[in-house]
Coordinates of C-alpha atoms and ligand atoms in Angstrom, one line a residue:
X191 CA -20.6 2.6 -17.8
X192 CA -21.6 1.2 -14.3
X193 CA -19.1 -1.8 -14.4
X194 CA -16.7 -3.0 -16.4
X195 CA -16.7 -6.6 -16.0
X196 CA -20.5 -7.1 -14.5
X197 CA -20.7 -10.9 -15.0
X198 CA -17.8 -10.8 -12.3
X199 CA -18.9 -7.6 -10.4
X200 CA -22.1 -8.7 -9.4
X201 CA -22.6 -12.5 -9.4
X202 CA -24.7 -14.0 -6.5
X203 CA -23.0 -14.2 -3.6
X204 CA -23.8 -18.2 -3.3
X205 CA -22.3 -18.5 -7.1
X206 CA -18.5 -16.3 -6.1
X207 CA -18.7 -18.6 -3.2
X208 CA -17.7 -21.8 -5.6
X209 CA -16.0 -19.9 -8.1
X210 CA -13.8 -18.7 -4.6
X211 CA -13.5 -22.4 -3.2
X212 CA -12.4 -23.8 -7.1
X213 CA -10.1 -21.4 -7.0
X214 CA -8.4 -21.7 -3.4
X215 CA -8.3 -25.6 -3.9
X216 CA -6.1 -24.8 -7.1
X217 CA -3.9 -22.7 -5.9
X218 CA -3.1 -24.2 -2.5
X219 CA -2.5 -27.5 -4.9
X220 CA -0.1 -25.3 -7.0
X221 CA 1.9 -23.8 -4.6
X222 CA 2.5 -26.7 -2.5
X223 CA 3.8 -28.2 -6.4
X224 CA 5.5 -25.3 -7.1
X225 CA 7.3 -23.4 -3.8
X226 CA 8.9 -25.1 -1.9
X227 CA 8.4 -22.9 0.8
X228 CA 4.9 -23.1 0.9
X229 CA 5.3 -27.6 0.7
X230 CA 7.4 -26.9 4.0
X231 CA 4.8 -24.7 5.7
X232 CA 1.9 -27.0 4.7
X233 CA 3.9 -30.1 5.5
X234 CA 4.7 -28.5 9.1
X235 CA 1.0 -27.5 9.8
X236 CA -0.2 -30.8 8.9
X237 CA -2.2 -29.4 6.1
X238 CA -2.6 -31.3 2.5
X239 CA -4.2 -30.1 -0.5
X240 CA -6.4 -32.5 -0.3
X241 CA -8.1 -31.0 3.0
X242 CA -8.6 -28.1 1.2
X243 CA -12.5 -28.3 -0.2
X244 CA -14.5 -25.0 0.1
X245 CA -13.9 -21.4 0.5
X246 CA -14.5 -22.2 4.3
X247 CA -11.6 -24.8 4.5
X248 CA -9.1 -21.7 4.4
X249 CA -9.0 -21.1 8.2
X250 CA -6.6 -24.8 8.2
X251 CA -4.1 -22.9 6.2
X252 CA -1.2 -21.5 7.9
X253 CA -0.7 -17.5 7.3
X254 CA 2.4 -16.1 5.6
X255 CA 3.8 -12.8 6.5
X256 CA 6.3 -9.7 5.5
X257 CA 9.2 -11.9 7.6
X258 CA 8.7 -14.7 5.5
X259 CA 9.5 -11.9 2.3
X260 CA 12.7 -11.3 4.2
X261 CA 13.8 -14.7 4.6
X262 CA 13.1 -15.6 0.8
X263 CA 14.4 -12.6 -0.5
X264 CA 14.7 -11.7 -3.8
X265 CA 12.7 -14.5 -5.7
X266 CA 12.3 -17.2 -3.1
X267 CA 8.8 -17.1 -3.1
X268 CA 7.6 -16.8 -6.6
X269 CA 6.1 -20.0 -8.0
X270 CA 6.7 -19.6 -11.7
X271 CA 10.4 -19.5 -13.4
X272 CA 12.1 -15.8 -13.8
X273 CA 11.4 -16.7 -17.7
X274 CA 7.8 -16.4 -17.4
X275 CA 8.3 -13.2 -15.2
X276 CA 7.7 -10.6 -17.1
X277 CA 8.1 -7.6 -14.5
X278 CA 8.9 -7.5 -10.4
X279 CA 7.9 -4.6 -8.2
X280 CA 9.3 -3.8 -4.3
X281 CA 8.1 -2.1 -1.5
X282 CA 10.0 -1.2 1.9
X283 CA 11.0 -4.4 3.6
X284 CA 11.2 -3.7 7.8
X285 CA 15.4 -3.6 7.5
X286 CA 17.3 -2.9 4.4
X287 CA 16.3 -5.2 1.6
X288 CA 12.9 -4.1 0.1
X289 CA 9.9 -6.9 -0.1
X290 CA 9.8 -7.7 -3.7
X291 CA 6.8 -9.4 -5.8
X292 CA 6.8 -10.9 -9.3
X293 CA 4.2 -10.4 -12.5
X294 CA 3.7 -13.1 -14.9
X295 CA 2.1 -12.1 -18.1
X296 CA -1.1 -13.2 -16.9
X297 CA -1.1 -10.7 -13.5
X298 CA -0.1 -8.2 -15.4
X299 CA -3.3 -8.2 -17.1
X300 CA -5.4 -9.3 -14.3
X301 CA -3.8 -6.0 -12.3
X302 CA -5.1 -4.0 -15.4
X303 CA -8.4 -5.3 -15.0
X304 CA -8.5 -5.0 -11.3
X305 CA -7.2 -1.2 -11.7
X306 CA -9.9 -0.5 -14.5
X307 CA -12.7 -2.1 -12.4
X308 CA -11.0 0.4 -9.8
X309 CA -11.8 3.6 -11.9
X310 CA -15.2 2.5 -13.4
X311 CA -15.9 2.2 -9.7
X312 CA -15.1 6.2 -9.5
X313 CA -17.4 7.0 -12.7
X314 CA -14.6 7.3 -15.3
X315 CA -14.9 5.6 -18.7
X316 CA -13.2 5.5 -22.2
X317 CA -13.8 9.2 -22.7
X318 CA -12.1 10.0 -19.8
X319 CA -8.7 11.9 -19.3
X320 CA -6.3 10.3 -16.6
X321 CA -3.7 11.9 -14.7
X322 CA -1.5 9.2 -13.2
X323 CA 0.2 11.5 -10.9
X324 CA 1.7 8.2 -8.6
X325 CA 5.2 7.3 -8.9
X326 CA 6.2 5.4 -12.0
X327 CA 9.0 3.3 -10.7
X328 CA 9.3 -0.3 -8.3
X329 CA 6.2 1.7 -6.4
X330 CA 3.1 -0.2 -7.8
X331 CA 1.2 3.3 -7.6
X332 CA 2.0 4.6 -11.2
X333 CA 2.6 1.5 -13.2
X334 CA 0.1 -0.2 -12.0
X335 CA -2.9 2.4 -12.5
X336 CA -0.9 3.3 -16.1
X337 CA -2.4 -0.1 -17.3
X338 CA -6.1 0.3 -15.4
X339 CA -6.6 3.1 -17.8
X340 CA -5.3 1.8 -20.8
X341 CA -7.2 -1.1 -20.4
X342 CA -10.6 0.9 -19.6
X343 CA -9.2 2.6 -23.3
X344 CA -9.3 6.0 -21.2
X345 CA -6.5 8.5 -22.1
X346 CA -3.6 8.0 -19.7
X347 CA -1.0 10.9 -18.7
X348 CA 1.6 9.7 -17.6
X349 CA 3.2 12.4 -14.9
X350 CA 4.5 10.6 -11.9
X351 CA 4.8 12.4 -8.7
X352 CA 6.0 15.8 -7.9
X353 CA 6.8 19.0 -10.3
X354 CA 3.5 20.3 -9.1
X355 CA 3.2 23.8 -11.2
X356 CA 3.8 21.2 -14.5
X357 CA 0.8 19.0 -13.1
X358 CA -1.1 22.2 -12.9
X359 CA -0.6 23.3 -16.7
X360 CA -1.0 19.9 -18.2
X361 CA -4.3 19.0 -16.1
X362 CA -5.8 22.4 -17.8
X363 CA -4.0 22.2 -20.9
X364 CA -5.0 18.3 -22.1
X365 CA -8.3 18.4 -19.8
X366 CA -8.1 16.3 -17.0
X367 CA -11.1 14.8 -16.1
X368 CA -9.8 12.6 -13.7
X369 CA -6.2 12.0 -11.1
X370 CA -4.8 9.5 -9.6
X371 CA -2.4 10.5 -6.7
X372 CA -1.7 10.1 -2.7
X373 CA -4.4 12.3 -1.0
X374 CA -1.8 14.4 0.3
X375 CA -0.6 15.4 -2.8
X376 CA -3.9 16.1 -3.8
X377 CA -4.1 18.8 -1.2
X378 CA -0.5 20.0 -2.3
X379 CA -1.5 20.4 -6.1
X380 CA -5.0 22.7 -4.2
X381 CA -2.5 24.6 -2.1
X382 CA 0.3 25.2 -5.5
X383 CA -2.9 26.2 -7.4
X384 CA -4.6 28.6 -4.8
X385 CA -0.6 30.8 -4.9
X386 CA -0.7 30.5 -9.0
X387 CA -4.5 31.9 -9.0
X388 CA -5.1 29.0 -10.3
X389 CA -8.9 27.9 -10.2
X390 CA -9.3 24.6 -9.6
X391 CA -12.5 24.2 -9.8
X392 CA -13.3 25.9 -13.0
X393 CA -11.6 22.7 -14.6
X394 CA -13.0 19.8 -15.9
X395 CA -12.4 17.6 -12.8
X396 CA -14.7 15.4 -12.3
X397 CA -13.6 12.6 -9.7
X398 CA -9.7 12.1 -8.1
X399 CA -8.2 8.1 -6.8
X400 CA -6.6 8.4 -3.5
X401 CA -4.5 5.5 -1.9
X402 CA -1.5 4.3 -0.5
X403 CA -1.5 6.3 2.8
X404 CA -4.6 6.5 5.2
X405 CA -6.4 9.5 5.4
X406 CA -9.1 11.3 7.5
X407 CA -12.7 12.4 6.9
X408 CA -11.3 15.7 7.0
X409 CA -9.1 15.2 4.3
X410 CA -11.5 13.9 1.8
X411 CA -13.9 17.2 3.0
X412 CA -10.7 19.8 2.0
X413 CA -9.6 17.7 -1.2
X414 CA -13.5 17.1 -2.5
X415 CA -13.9 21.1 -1.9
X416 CA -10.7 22.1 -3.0
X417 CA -10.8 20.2 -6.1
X418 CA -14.6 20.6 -6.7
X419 CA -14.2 16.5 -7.2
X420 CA -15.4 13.1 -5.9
X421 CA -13.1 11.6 -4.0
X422 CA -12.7 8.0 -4.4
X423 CA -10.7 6.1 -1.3
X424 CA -8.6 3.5 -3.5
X425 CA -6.5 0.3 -1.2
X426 CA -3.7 -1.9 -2.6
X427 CA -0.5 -3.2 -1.6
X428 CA 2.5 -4.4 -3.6
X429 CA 2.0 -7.9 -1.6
X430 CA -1.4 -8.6 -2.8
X431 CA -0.6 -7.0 -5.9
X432 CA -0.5 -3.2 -6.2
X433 CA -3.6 -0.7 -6.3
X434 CA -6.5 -2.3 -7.5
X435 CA -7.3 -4.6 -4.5
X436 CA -10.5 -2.6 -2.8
X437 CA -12.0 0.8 -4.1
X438 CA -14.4 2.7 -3.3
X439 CA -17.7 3.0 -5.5
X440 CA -19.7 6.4 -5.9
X441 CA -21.8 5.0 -3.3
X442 CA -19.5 5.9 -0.8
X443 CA -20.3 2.9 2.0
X444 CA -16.7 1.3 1.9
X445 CA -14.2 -0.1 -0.5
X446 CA -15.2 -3.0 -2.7
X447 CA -12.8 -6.0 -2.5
X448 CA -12.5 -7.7 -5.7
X449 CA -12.9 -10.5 -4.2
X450 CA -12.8 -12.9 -6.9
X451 CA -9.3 -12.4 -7.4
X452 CA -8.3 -11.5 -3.5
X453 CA -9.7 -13.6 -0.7
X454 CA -9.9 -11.0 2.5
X455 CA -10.4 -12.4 5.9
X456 CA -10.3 -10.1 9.1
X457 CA -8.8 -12.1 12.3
X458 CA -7.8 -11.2 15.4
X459 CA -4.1 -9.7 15.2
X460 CA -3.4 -11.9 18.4
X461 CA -5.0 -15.1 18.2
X462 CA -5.5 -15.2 14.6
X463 CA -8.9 -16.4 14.7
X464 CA -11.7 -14.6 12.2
X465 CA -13.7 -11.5 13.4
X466 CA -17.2 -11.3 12.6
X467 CA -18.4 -9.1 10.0
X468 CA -18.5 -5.3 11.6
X469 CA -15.6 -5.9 14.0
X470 CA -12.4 -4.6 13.6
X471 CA -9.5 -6.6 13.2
X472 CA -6.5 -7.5 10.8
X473 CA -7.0 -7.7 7.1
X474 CA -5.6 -10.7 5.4
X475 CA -4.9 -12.0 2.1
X476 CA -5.5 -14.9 0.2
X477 CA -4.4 -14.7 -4.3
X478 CA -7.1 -16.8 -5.8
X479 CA -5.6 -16.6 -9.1
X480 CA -2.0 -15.0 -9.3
X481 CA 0.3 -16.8 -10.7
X482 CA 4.1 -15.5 -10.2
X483 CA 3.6 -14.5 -6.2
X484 CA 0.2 -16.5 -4.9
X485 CA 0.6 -16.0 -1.6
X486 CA -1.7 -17.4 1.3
X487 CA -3.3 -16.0 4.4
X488 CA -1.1 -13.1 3.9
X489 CA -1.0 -11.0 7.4
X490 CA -1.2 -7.2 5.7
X491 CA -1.1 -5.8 9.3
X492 CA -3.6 -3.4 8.1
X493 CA -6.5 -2.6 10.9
X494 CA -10.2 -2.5 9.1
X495 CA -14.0 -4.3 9.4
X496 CA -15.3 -6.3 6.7
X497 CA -19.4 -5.8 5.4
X498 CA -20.8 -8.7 3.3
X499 CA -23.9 -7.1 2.6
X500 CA -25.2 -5.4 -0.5
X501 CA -24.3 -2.2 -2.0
X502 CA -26.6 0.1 -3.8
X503 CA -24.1 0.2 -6.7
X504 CA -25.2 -3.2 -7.6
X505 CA -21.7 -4.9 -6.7
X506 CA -21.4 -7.9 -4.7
X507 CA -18.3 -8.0 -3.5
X508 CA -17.8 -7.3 -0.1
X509 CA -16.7 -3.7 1.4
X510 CA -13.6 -3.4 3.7
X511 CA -13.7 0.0 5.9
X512 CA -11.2 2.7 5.4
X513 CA -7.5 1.6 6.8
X514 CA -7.9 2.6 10.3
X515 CA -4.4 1.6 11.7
X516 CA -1.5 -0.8 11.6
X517 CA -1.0 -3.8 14.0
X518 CA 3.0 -3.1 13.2
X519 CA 5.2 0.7 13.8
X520 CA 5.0 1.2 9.7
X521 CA 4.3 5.2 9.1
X522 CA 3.7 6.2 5.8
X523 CA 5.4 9.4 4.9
X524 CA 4.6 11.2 1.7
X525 CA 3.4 8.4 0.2
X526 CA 6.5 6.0 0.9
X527 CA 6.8 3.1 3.5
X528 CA 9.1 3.5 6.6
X529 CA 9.3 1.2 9.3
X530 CA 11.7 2.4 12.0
X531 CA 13.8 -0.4 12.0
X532 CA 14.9 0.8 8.8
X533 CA 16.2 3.7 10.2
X534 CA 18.2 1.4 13.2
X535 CA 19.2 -0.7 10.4
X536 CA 21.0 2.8 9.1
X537 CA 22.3 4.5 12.0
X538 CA 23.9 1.3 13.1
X539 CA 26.2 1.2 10.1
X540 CA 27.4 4.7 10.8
X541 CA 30.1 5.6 13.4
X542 CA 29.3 7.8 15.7
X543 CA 25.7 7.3 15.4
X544 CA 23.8 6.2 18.6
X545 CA 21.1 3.4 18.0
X546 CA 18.9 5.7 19.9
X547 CA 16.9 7.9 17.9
X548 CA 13.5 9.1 17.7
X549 CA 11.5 10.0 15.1
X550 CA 9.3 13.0 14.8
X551 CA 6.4 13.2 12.3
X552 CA 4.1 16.4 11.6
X553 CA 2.3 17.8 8.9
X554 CA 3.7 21.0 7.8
X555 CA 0.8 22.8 5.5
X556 CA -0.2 19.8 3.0
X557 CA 2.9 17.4 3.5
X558 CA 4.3 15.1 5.8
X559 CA 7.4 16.4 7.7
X560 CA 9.9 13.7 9.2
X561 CA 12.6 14.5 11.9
X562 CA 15.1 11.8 13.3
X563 CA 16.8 12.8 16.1
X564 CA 19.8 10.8 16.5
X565 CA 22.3 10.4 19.5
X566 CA 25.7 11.3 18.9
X567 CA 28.3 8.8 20.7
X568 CA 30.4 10.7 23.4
X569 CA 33.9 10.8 21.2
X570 CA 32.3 12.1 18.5
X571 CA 30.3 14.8 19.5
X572 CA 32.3 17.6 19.2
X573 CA 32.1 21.1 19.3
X574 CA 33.7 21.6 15.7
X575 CA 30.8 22.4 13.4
X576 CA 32.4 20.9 10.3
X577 CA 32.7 17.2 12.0
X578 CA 29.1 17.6 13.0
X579 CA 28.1 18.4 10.1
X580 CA 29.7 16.3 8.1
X581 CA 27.8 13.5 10.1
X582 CA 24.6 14.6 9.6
X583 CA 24.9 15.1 5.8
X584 CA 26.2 11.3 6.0
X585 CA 23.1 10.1 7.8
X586 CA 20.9 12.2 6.0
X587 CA 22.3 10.8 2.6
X588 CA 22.0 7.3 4.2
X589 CA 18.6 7.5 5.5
X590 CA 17.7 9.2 1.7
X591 CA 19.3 6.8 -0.4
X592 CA 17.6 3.7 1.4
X593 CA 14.0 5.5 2.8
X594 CA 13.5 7.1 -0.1
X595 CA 12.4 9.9 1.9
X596 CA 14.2 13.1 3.2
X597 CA 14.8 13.9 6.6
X598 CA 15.8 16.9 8.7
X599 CA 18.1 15.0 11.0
X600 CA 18.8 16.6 14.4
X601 CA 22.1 15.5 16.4
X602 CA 21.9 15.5 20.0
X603 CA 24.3 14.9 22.7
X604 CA 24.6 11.6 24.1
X605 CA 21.5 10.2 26.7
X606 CA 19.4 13.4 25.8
X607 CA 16.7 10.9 24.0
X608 CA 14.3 9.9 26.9
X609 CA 14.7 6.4 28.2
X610 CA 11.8 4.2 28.1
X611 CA 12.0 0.8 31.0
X612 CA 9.5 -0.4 28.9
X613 CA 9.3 -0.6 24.4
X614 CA 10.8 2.5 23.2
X615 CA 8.8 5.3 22.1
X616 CA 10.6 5.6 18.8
X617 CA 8.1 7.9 17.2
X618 CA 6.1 10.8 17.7
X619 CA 3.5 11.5 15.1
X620 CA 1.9 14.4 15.8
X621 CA -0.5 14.1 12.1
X622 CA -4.1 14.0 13.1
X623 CA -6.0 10.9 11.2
X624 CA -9.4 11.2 12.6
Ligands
LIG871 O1 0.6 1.8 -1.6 C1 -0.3 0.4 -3.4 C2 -1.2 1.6 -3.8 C3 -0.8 2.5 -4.7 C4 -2.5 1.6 -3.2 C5 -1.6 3.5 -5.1 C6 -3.3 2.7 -3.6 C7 -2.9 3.6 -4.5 P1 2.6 -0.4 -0.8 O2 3.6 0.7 -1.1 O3 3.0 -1.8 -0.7 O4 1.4 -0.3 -1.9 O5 1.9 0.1 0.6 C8 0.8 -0.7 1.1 O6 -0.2 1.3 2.1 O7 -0.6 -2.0 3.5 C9 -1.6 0.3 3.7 O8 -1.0 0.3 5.0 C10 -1.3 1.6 2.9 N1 -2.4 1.9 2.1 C11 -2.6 1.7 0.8 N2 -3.8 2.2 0.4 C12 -4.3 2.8 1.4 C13 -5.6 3.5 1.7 C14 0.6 0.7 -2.2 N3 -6.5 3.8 0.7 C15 0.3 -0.1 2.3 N4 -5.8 3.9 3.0 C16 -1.0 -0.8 2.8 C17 -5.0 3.7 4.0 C18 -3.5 2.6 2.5 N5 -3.8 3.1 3.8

């Protein structure tokens, strides 16, 4: 099976063209019906619906961005009623409420498509054996790959993340063929197998889907060897719509942008003007055909190039380079979202807690390690242990309970976190990416 929807997959460039500009006038004309949000940012840009002709009008439109999730949060942005929504998802939002997005019947089974298209891409088909090992839950990862292989009509297990010895057994025991997981916990499940005498490689693995953090050429080296597998470099975010924006095909020359559905533009983080194919810039968003959240000119702050040209798999679609940074202080730690503000947002709800932190991140062996040192205000710190320790339970139960994420957290005596006259250095992340 080399595609599974090859009318779509490989149409002329001139032909997705039209079918892209149809689509952009429709759904600028609906949302500016439909949200009022997007009528007032129209409206306020001087933009009608109207002025909106071919794929190449877009640049008019103004761009919308993870602020303007915040400021419409919970539902403010979606463009259908709550009774035609038949599922909403979150991410982390940059403070305490998380950035939430909205299915309608009809995304939810363009999202299968897209996440099927995703693992034809990686050579699986119906005969294949699926390990979902993302997390099932308001994370897109699990969910949203779940329905990519039931629609391809592979075998899906089910696992979600973590109880790694259990992944171990059931990938030999049912016959695996192919998992879905972070590439980090890929090179956990190698490292869990190599102390069980486990043998990999002897399995029937055939081909892994690795997303939803950035990873290095080194990584992909250690999983591909570890694993004896093909690793397949899979992009999404719950914004757009989940996993199953861009993958990666066995050609291996960048991620395919299924761009009939998902409009990507590259512009220049500061001036917001569009980069040229092969320079780096921000990626951006436009939904061509979602109907609970279309959002446009969405700002995904990730840093990547853009190649129009053709692939040797036979695709057309245009392939967007592996994430190589963030315009914005997001880290991505074990798999999860964290922007430090977050972890202001926490520390200044608890007394005794400084606002001046840093944060350390490391890799210890396979996994992400994340330290917050925190400043102790002068009348608390104290030399009784159980008052000290009793505060650091509180904001590691804090920091857990709205991160998602565990932290070792570190108290330290007043002014002992270095100054900075100019932005803070709030984190050190000493993980190598290259
Ligand atoms: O991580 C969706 C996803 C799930 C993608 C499973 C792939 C696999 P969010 O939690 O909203 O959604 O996080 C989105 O994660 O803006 C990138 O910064 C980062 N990211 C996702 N995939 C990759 C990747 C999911 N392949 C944010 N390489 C995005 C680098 C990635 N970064």
């Amino acid at each position: 099976m080399k595609f599974l929807q090859p009318l779509q997959e490989t149409m002329s460039r001139e032909q997705l063209r039209d079918v892209q500009g149809e689509r952009l006038r429709a759904v600028v004309a609906r949302v500016y019906r439909d949200v009022p949000f997007y009528k007032r940012k129209l409206d306020e840009a001087g933009v009608h619906p109207s002025d909106i002709r071919t794929i190449d009008d877009i640049v008019k439109l103004p761009f919308t961005t993870k602020e303007d999730f915040r400021d419409n949060y919970p539902f403010g942005l979606y463009a259908k009623p709550l009774s035609e929504i038949v599922r909403s998802h979150a991410s982390s939002g940059t403070t305490g409420k998380p950035t939430v997005v909205g299915y309608t019947k009809a995304d939810i089974n363009l999202w299968a498509d897209c996440c099927a298209r995703t693992l034809v891409c990686g050579g699986a088909d119906r005969t294949s054996v699926v390990q979902v090992a993302y997390g099932y839950g308001l994370f897109t990862g699990g969910l949203g790959m779940h329905y990519g292989v039931e629609r391809l009509g592979a075998m899906a297990i089910p696992m979600s993340g973590g109880n790694s010895k259990r992944q171990l057994m059931i990938m030999r025991d049912f016959g695996t063929t192919h998992i879905c997981c972070t590439p980090s916990y890929a090179l956990l499940l190698a490292e869990v197998a190599e102390e069980e005498g486990f043998d990999l490689r002897s399995l029937g693995l055939k081909a892994g889907y690795f997303g939803a953090e950035p990873w290095s050429t080194s990584m992909r080296k250690a999983i591909e060897e570890r694993l004896g597998i093909t690793a397949i470099d899979i992009y999404g975010l719950s914004e757009v719509i989940g996993p199953g924006v861009s993958s990666e095909c066995l050609a291996h020359r960048g991620l395919h942008v299924f761009e009939d559905h998902f409009f990507p533009e590259i512009i220049d983080p500061v001036s917001g003007k569009p980069c040229p194919d092969g320079e780096k810039g921000e990626l951006v968003f436009t939904h061509l055909t979602k109907e609970g959240l279309p959002l446009l000119r969405y700002r995904t702050r990730d840093i990547t190039e853009i190649d129009h040209g053709p692939c040797d798999c036979g695709r057309t679609f245009a392939r967007m380079q592996r994430v190589s940074g963030r315009t914005d202080d997001m880290l991505i730690i074990r798999g999860v979202n964290v922007f430090p503000s977050q972890i202001e947002h926490v520390l200044l709800e608890i007394e005794g807690a400084e606002p001046h932190y840093q944060i350390i991140v490391d890799r210890r062996g396979t996994l992400d390690d994340l330290e917050i040192q925190v400043e102790v205000s002068p009348t608390m710190f104290s030399d009784e242990v159980k008052k000290m320790e009793g505060l650091r339970k509180r904001i590691a139960h804090d920091i857990h309970s709205t991160l998602n994420v565990t932290a070792k957290i570190t108290l330290v005596e007043s002014k002992s976190i270095p100054r900075s006259e100019g932005k803070a250095k709030r984190v050190i992340d000493k993980r190598d990416m290259n």
